[in-house]
Amino acid sequence: FDVAVVFSEKANAPSGDIRLLFPEELIAVCAPSYLEGQENLSDDELVKERLLHIHEPNHLEDWNTFLSDAAVKAPPSTASNRYTAYTTYLHSALSGEGIALGWSFYIDDLIRANRLRLASNRRVRTERGFFCCISDRGLHKPAARDFANWLDKTVDLKPL
């Protein structure tokens, strides 16, 4: 490849010119009807709710990461709250089936449109994110550098 966009920690991204496009900021969200009439939940209240889990290697520990500095632990996933595809996972949250973790840059539009709401005031920025990587081979190609520069500028136009 000349240019790739990867979800990773910077240390695990392919070598070459690596640029952070979007940092990962985890937020807990649900359908407005799921917590209708309630304020955002405390950590103690949150872990008593139906937490939805993405069962994919990069995301198995997302709830534990989200609650890493809290006095509570997330309950483990079960067959009934485990999803292998993010679209199905997100659709379950939109349908009021529980509370999901999302990435603010990815679902802010759904929150603004009142299709999702914050379930907690907690926001957790991790070391992960989406990185634009120009390979060593791509560094020698003006078109690859131009594309990466364009992508970097385009992402900067989107508020986080």
mmCIF file with all atom_site columns, C-alpha atoms in Angstrom:
data_model
loop_
_atom_site.group_PDB
_atom_site.id
_atom_site.type_symbol
_atom_site.label_atom_id
_atom_site.label_alt_id
_atom_site.label_comp_id
_atom_site.label_asym_id
_atom_site.label_entity_id
_atom_site.label_seq_id
_atom_site.pdbx_PDB_ins_code
_atom_site.Cartn_x
_atom_site.Cartn_y
_atom_site.Cartn_z
_atom_site.occupancy
_atom_site.B_iso_or_equiv
_atom_site.pdbx_formal_charge
_atom_site.auth_seq_id
_atom_site.auth_comp_id
_atom_site.auth_asym_id
_atom_site.auth_atom_id
_atom_site.pdbx_PDB_model_num
ATOM 1   C CA . PHE A 1 1   ? 0.000   0.000   0.000  1.00 0.00 ? 1   PHE A CA 1
ATOM 2   C CA . ASP A 1 2   ? 0.975   3.615   -0.419 1.00 0.00 ? 2   ASP A CA 1
ATOM 3   C CA . VAL A 1 3   ? -1.593  5.116   1.990  1.00 0.00 ? 3   VAL A CA 1
ATOM 4   C CA . ALA A 1 4   ? -3.812  3.293   4.487  1.00 0.00 ? 4   ALA A CA 1
ATOM 5   C CA . VAL A 1 5   ? -6.258  4.359   7.177  1.00 0.00 ? 5   VAL A CA 1
ATOM 6   C CA . VAL A 1 6   ? -6.090  2.024   10.174 1.00 0.00 ? 6   VAL A CA 1
ATOM 7   C CA . PHE A 1 7   ? -7.725  1.797   13.585 1.00 0.00 ? 7   PHE A CA 1
ATOM 8   C CA . SER A 1 8   ? -4.940  1.129   16.035 1.00 0.00 ? 8   SER A CA 1
ATOM 9   C CA . GLU A 1 9   ? -2.692  2.459   18.715 1.00 0.00 ? 9   GLU A CA 1
ATOM 10  C CA . LYS A 1 10  ? 0.026   4.581   17.142 1.00 0.00 ? 10  LYS A CA 1
ATOM 11  C CA . ALA A 1 11  ? 2.721   2.137   18.262 1.00 0.00 ? 11  ALA A CA 1
ATOM 12  C CA . ASN A 1 12  ? 0.985   -0.676  16.349 1.00 0.00 ? 12  ASN A CA 1
ATOM 13  C CA . ALA A 1 13  ? 0.294   1.270   13.144 1.00 0.00 ? 13  ALA A CA 1
ATOM 14  C CA . PRO A 1 14  ? 2.297   0.433   10.020 1.00 0.00 ? 14  PRO A CA 1
ATOM 15  C CA . SER A 1 15  ? 5.648   2.196   9.802  1.00 0.00 ? 15  SER A CA 1
ATOM 16  C CA . GLY A 1 16  ? 6.201   5.323   7.754  1.00 0.00 ? 16  GLY A CA 1
ATOM 17  C CA . ASP A 1 17  ? 4.505   8.700   8.091  1.00 0.00 ? 17  ASP A CA 1
ATOM 18  C CA . ILE A 1 18  ? 1.700   8.205   10.651 1.00 0.00 ? 18  ILE A CA 1
ATOM 19  C CA . ARG A 1 19  ? -0.919  10.913  11.262 1.00 0.00 ? 19  ARG A CA 1
ATOM 20  C CA . LEU A 1 20  ? -3.765  10.824  13.758 1.00 0.00 ? 20  LEU A CA 1
ATOM 21  C CA . LEU A 1 21  ? -7.057  11.544  11.997 1.00 0.00 ? 21  LEU A CA 1
ATOM 22  C CA . PHE A 1 22  ? -9.541  10.859  14.812 1.00 0.00 ? 22  PHE A CA 1
ATOM 23  C CA . PRO A 1 23  ? -8.709  9.996   18.400 1.00 0.00 ? 23  PRO A CA 1
ATOM 24  C CA . GLU A 1 24  ? -10.882 7.381   20.053 1.00 0.00 ? 24  GLU A CA 1
ATOM 25  C CA . GLU A 1 25  ? -13.164 8.974   22.618 1.00 0.00 ? 25  GLU A CA 1
ATOM 26  C CA . LEU A 1 26  ? -15.593 6.473   24.131 1.00 0.00 ? 26  LEU A CA 1
ATOM 27  C CA . ILE A 1 27  ? -19.059 7.639   25.180 1.00 0.00 ? 27  ILE A CA 1
ATOM 28  C CA . ALA A 1 28  ? -21.996 5.618   26.515 1.00 0.00 ? 28  ALA A CA 1
ATOM 29  C CA . VAL A 1 29  ? -25.162 6.115   24.472 1.00 0.00 ? 29  VAL A CA 1
ATOM 30  C CA . CYS A 1 30  ? -28.672 4.760   24.204 1.00 0.00 ? 30  CYS A CA 1
ATOM 31  C CA . ALA A 1 31  ? -31.984 5.540   22.541 1.00 0.00 ? 31  ALA A CA 1
ATOM 32  C CA . PRO A 1 32  ? -33.755 8.485   24.202 1.00 0.00 ? 32  PRO A CA 1
ATOM 33  C CA . SER A 1 33  ? -36.620 6.140   25.106 1.00 0.00 ? 33  SER A CA 1
ATOM 34  C CA . TYR A 1 34  ? -34.294 3.788   27.015 1.00 0.00 ? 34  TYR A CA 1
ATOM 35  C CA . LEU A 1 35  ? -33.699 6.326   29.792 1.00 0.00 ? 35  LEU A CA 1
ATOM 36  C CA . GLU A 1 36  ? -36.779 8.426   29.205 1.00 0.00 ? 36  GLU A CA 1
ATOM 37  C CA . GLY A 1 37  ? -37.186 11.003  31.933 1.00 0.00 ? 37  GLY A CA 1
ATOM 38  C CA . GLN A 1 38  ? -33.911 10.082  33.660 1.00 0.00 ? 38  GLN A CA 1
ATOM 39  C CA . GLU A 1 39  ? -30.724 12.077  33.956 1.00 0.00 ? 39  GLU A CA 1
ATOM 40  C CA . ASN A 1 40  ? -27.394 10.654  32.833 1.00 0.00 ? 40  ASN A CA 1
ATOM 41  C CA . LEU A 1 41  ? -26.419 7.647   34.913 1.00 0.00 ? 41  LEU A CA 1
ATOM 42  C CA . SER A 1 42  ? -23.707 7.440   37.547 1.00 0.00 ? 42  SER A CA 1
ATOM 43  C CA . ASP A 1 43  ? -21.121 4.675   37.179 1.00 0.00 ? 43  ASP A CA 1
ATOM 44  C CA . ASP A 1 44  ? -22.950 2.595   39.830 1.00 0.00 ? 44  ASP A CA 1
ATOM 45  C CA . GLU A 1 45  ? -26.231 2.951   37.964 1.00 0.00 ? 45  GLU A CA 1
ATOM 46  C CA . LEU A 1 46  ? -24.656 2.368   34.564 1.00 0.00 ? 46  LEU A CA 1
ATOM 47  C CA . VAL A 1 47  ? -23.281 -1.093  35.362 1.00 0.00 ? 47  VAL A CA 1
ATOM 48  C CA . LYS A 1 48  ? -26.751 -2.239  36.479 1.00 0.00 ? 48  LYS A CA 1
ATOM 49  C CA . GLU A 1 49  ? -28.183 -1.519  33.026 1.00 0.00 ? 49  GLU A CA 1
ATOM 50  C CA . ARG A 1 50  ? -28.118 -3.754  29.940 1.00 0.00 ? 50  ARG A CA 1
ATOM 51  C CA . LEU A 1 51  ? -24.696 -2.960  28.501 1.00 0.00 ? 51  LEU A CA 1
ATOM 52  C CA . LEU A 1 52  ? -24.183 -3.959  24.891 1.00 0.00 ? 52  LEU A CA 1
ATOM 53  C CA . HIS A 1 53  ? -20.795 -5.428  23.931 1.00 0.00 ? 53  HIS A CA 1
ATOM 54  C CA . ILE A 1 54  ? -18.881 -5.668  20.658 1.00 0.00 ? 54  ILE A CA 1
ATOM 55  C CA . HIS A 1 55  ? -17.387 -9.152  20.565 1.00 0.00 ? 55  HIS A CA 1
ATOM 56  C CA . GLU A 1 56  ? -14.434 -8.385  18.316 1.00 0.00 ? 56  GLU A CA 1
ATOM 57  C CA . PRO A 1 57  ? -10.759 -8.651  19.329 1.00 0.00 ? 57  PRO A CA 1
ATOM 58  C CA . ASN A 1 58  ? -10.085 -4.889  19.279 1.00 0.00 ? 58  ASN A CA 1
ATOM 59  C CA . HIS A 1 59  ? -13.130 -4.143  21.429 1.00 0.00 ? 59  HIS A CA 1
ATOM 60  C CA . LEU A 1 60  ? -13.477 -6.944  23.985 1.00 0.00 ? 60  LEU A CA 1
ATOM 61  C CA . GLU A 1 61  ? -12.261 -4.679  26.801 1.00 0.00 ? 61  GLU A CA 1
ATOM 62  C CA . ASP A 1 62  ? -14.021 -1.446  25.769 1.00 0.00 ? 62  ASP A CA 1
ATOM 63  C CA . TRP A 1 63  ? -16.362 -1.323  28.788 1.00 0.00 ? 63  TRP A CA 1
ATOM 64  C CA . ASN A 1 64  ? -13.474 -2.036  31.150 1.00 0.00 ? 64  ASN A CA 1
ATOM 65  C CA . THR A 1 65  ? -11.473 0.722   29.463 1.00 0.00 ? 65  THR A CA 1
ATOM 66  C CA . PHE A 1 66  ? -14.438 3.073   29.757 1.00 0.00 ? 66  PHE A CA 1
ATOM 67  C CA . LEU A 1 67  ? -14.738 2.349   33.487 1.00 0.00 ? 67  LEU A CA 1
ATOM 68  C CA . SER A 1 68  ? -11.022 1.919   34.192 1.00 0.00 ? 68  SER A CA 1
ATOM 69  C CA . ASP A 1 69  ? -10.833 4.667   36.811 1.00 0.00 ? 69  ASP A CA 1
ATOM 70  C CA . ALA A 1 70  ? -14.257 3.964   38.335 1.00 0.00 ? 70  ALA A CA 1
ATOM 71  C CA . ALA A 1 71  ? -14.965 2.039   41.513 1.00 0.00 ? 71  ALA A CA 1
ATOM 72  C CA . VAL A 1 72  ? -17.166 -0.399  39.571 1.00 0.00 ? 72  VAL A CA 1
ATOM 73  C CA . LYS A 1 73  ? -16.553 -3.047  36.919 1.00 0.00 ? 73  LYS A CA 1
ATOM 74  C CA . ALA A 1 74  ? -18.656 -3.732  33.862 1.00 0.00 ? 74  ALA A CA 1
ATOM 75  C CA . PRO A 1 75  ? -20.483 -7.045  33.917 1.00 0.00 ? 75  PRO A CA 1
ATOM 76  C CA . PRO A 1 76  ? -19.215 -9.590  31.381 1.00 0.00 ? 76  PRO A CA 1
ATOM 77  C CA . SER A 1 77  ? -20.979 -9.981  28.073 1.00 0.00 ? 77  SER A CA 1
ATOM 78  C CA . THR A 1 78  ? -23.503 -12.743 27.529 1.00 0.00 ? 78  THR A CA 1
ATOM 79  C CA . ALA A 1 79  ? -24.894 -14.298 24.377 1.00 0.00 ? 79  ALA A CA 1
ATOM 80  C CA . SER A 1 80  ? -27.869 -11.928 24.547 1.00 0.00 ? 80  SER A CA 1
ATOM 81  C CA . ASN A 1 81  ? -25.895 -8.656  24.606 1.00 0.00 ? 81  ASN A CA 1
ATOM 82  C CA . ARG A 1 82  ? -22.937 -9.543  22.380 1.00 0.00 ? 82  ARG A CA 1
ATOM 83  C CA . TYR A 1 83  ? -22.556 -8.286  18.805 1.00 0.00 ? 83  TYR A CA 1
ATOM 84  C CA . THR A 1 84  ? -19.937 -9.018  16.159 1.00 0.00 ? 84  THR A CA 1
ATOM 85  C CA . ALA A 1 85  ? -20.839 -6.217  13.743 1.00 0.00 ? 85  ALA A CA 1
ATOM 86  C CA . TYR A 1 86  ? -20.797 -2.546  14.721 1.00 0.00 ? 86  TYR A CA 1
ATOM 87  C CA . THR A 1 87  ? -23.828 -1.737  12.551 1.00 0.00 ? 87  THR A CA 1
ATOM 88  C CA . THR A 1 88  ? -25.965 -4.341  14.359 1.00 0.00 ? 88  THR A CA 1
ATOM 89  C CA . TYR A 1 89  ? -24.589 -3.177  17.702 1.00 0.00 ? 89  TYR A CA 1
ATOM 90  C CA . LEU A 1 90  ? -25.441 0.444   16.948 1.00 0.00 ? 90  LEU A CA 1
ATOM 91  C CA . HIS A 1 91  ? -28.874 -0.498  15.595 1.00 0.00 ? 91  HIS A CA 1
ATOM 92  C CA . SER A 1 92  ? -29.611 -2.312  18.883 1.00 0.00 ? 92  SER A CA 1
ATOM 93  C CA . ALA A 1 93  ? -28.807 0.861   20.819 1.00 0.00 ? 93  ALA A CA 1
ATOM 94  C CA . LEU A 1 94  ? -30.943 2.932   18.429 1.00 0.00 ? 94  LEU A CA 1
ATOM 95  C CA . SER A 1 95  ? -33.793 0.465   18.969 1.00 0.00 ? 95  SER A CA 1
ATOM 96  C CA . GLY A 1 96  ? -33.670 0.882   22.746 1.00 0.00 ? 96  GLY A CA 1
ATOM 97  C CA . GLU A 1 97  ? -32.216 -2.535  23.551 1.00 0.00 ? 97  GLU A CA 1
ATOM 98  C CA . GLY A 1 98  ? -29.487 -1.250  25.865 1.00 0.00 ? 98  GLY A CA 1
ATOM 99  C CA . ILE A 1 99  ? -26.513 1.051   26.298 1.00 0.00 ? 99  ILE A CA 1
ATOM 100 C CA . ALA A 1 100 ? -23.657 0.951   23.809 1.00 0.00 ? 100 ALA A CA 1
ATOM 101 C CA . LEU A 1 101 ? -20.245 2.498   23.700 1.00 0.00 ? 101 LEU A CA 1
ATOM 102 C CA . GLY A 1 102 ? -19.669 4.689   20.731 1.00 0.00 ? 102 GLY A CA 1
ATOM 103 C CA . TRP A 1 103 ? -17.020 6.951   19.340 1.00 0.00 ? 103 TRP A CA 1
ATOM 104 C CA . SER A 1 104 ? -18.006 10.584  19.561 1.00 0.00 ? 104 SER A CA 1
ATOM 105 C CA . PHE A 1 105 ? -16.716 11.466  16.082 1.00 0.00 ? 105 PHE A CA 1
ATOM 106 C CA . TYR A 1 106 ? -18.793 8.645   14.626 1.00 0.00 ? 106 TYR A CA 1
ATOM 107 C CA . ILE A 1 107 ? -22.132 9.178   16.373 1.00 0.00 ? 107 ILE A CA 1
ATOM 108 C CA . ASP A 1 108 ? -22.289 12.884  17.253 1.00 0.00 ? 108 ASP A CA 1
ATOM 109 C CA . ASP A 1 109 ? -24.706 13.385  14.339 1.00 0.00 ? 109 ASP A CA 1
ATOM 110 C CA . LEU A 1 110 ? -27.074 10.778  15.826 1.00 0.00 ? 110 LEU A CA 1
ATOM 111 C CA . ILE A 1 111 ? -26.965 12.588  19.164 1.00 0.00 ? 111 ILE A CA 1
ATOM 112 C CA . ARG A 1 112 ? -27.639 15.971  17.530 1.00 0.00 ? 112 ARG A CA 1
ATOM 113 C CA . ALA A 1 113 ? -30.586 14.404  15.659 1.00 0.00 ? 113 ALA A CA 1
ATOM 114 C CA . ASN A 1 114 ? -31.928 13.046  19.002 1.00 0.00 ? 114 ASN A CA 1
ATOM 115 C CA . ARG A 1 115 ? -31.744 9.445   17.772 1.00 0.00 ? 115 ARG A CA 1
ATOM 116 C CA . LEU A 1 116 ? -29.235 8.657   20.532 1.00 0.00 ? 116 LEU A CA 1
ATOM 117 C CA . ARG A 1 117 ? -28.504 10.355  23.829 1.00 0.00 ? 117 ARG A CA 1
ATOM 118 C CA . LEU A 1 118 ? -25.674 10.243  26.299 1.00 0.00 ? 118 LEU A CA 1
ATOM 119 C CA . ALA A 1 119 ? -26.278 7.714   29.063 1.00 0.00 ? 119 ALA A CA 1
ATOM 120 C CA . SER A 1 120 ? -23.346 8.938   31.173 1.00 0.00 ? 120 SER A CA 1
ATOM 121 C CA . ASN A 1 121 ? -21.313 12.118  31.566 1.00 0.00 ? 121 ASN A CA 1
ATOM 122 C CA . ARG A 1 122 ? -18.129 10.039  31.316 1.00 0.00 ? 122 ARG A CA 1
ATOM 123 C CA . ARG A 1 123 ? -15.952 10.471  28.217 1.00 0.00 ? 123 ARG A CA 1
ATOM 124 C CA . VAL A 1 124 ? -12.793 8.430   27.885 1.00 0.00 ? 124 VAL A CA 1
ATOM 125 C CA . ARG A 1 125 ? -10.057 9.219   25.392 1.00 0.00 ? 125 ARG A CA 1
ATOM 126 C CA . THR A 1 126 ? -7.861  6.199   24.715 1.00 0.00 ? 126 THR A CA 1
ATOM 127 C CA . GLU A 1 127 ? -4.515  5.729   22.988 1.00 0.00 ? 127 GLU A CA 1
ATOM 128 C CA . ARG A 1 128 ? -6.322  4.310   19.967 1.00 0.00 ? 128 ARG A CA 1
ATOM 129 C CA . GLY A 1 129 ? -7.650  6.126   16.966 1.00 0.00 ? 129 GLY A CA 1
ATOM 130 C CA . PHE A 1 130 ? -7.814  6.220   13.201 1.00 0.00 ? 130 PHE A CA 1
ATOM 131 C CA . PHE A 1 131 ? -4.423  6.910   11.678 1.00 0.00 ? 131 PHE A CA 1
ATOM 132 C CA . CYS A 1 132 ? -3.476  7.788   8.121  1.00 0.00 ? 132 CYS A CA 1
ATOM 133 C CA . CYS A 1 133 ? -0.301  5.886   7.323  1.00 0.00 ? 133 CYS A CA 1
ATOM 134 C CA . ILE A 1 134 ? 1.937   6.595   4.334  1.00 0.00 ? 134 ILE A CA 1
ATOM 135 C CA . SER A 1 135 ? 4.153   3.594   3.752  1.00 0.00 ? 135 SER A CA 1
ATOM 136 C CA . ASP A 1 136 ? 7.881   3.926   3.146  1.00 0.00 ? 136 ASP A CA 1
ATOM 137 C CA . ARG A 1 137 ? 7.130   3.220   -0.525 1.00 0.00 ? 137 ARG A CA 1
ATOM 138 C CA . GLY A 1 138 ? 4.382   5.871   -0.553 1.00 0.00 ? 138 GLY A CA 1
ATOM 139 C CA . LEU A 1 139 ? 6.689   8.522   0.922  1.00 0.00 ? 139 LEU A CA 1
ATOM 140 C CA . HIS A 1 140 ? 8.449   8.623   -2.444 1.00 0.00 ? 140 HIS A CA 1
ATOM 141 C CA . LYS A 1 141 ? 5.202   9.237   -4.364 1.00 0.00 ? 141 LYS A CA 1
ATOM 142 C CA . PRO A 1 142 ? 3.894   12.807  -4.555 1.00 0.00 ? 142 PRO A CA 1
ATOM 143 C CA . ALA A 1 143 ? 0.330   11.556  -5.162 1.00 0.00 ? 143 ALA A CA 1
ATOM 144 C CA . ALA A 1 144 ? 0.394   9.540   -1.923 1.00 0.00 ? 144 ALA A CA 1
ATOM 145 C CA . ARG A 1 145 ? 1.633   12.529  0.086  1.00 0.00 ? 145 ARG A CA 1
ATOM 146 C CA . ASP A 1 146 ? -0.927  14.806  -1.631 1.00 0.00 ? 146 ASP A CA 1
ATOM 147 C CA . PHE A 1 147 ? -3.744  12.383  -0.791 1.00 0.00 ? 147 PHE A CA 1
ATOM 148 C CA . ALA A 1 148 ? -2.664  12.081  2.848  1.00 0.00 ? 148 ALA A CA 1
ATOM 149 C CA . ASN A 1 149 ? -2.390  15.881  3.129  1.00 0.00 ? 149 ASN A CA 1
ATOM 150 C CA . TRP A 1 150 ? -5.857  16.286  1.596  1.00 0.00 ? 150 TRP A CA 1
ATOM 151 C CA . LEU A 1 151 ? -7.314  13.680  3.973  1.00 0.00 ? 151 LEU A CA 1
ATOM 152 C CA . ASP A 1 152 ? -5.659  15.337  6.960  1.00 0.00 ? 152 ASP A CA 1
ATOM 153 C CA . LYS A 1 153 ? -7.093  18.772  6.006  1.00 0.00 ? 153 LYS A CA 1
ATOM 154 C CA . THR A 1 154 ? -10.549 17.341  5.297  1.00 0.00 ? 154 THR A CA 1
ATOM 155 C CA . VAL A 1 155 ? -10.699 15.654  8.700  1.00 0.00 ? 155 VAL A CA 1
ATOM 156 C CA . ASP A 1 156 ? -9.575  18.874  10.401 1.00 0.00 ? 156 ASP A CA 1
ATOM 157 C CA . LEU A 1 157 ? -12.734 20.506  9.053  1.00 0.00 ? 157 LEU A CA 1
ATOM 158 C CA . LYS A 1 158 ? -14.935 18.095  11.037 1.00 0.00 ? 158 LYS A CA 1
ATOM 159 C CA . PRO A 1 159 ? -15.429 19.125  14.675 1.00 0.00 ? 159 PRO A CA 1
ATOM 160 C CA . LEU A 1 160 ? -14.722 16.477  17.313 1.00 0.00 ? 160 LEU A CA 1
#
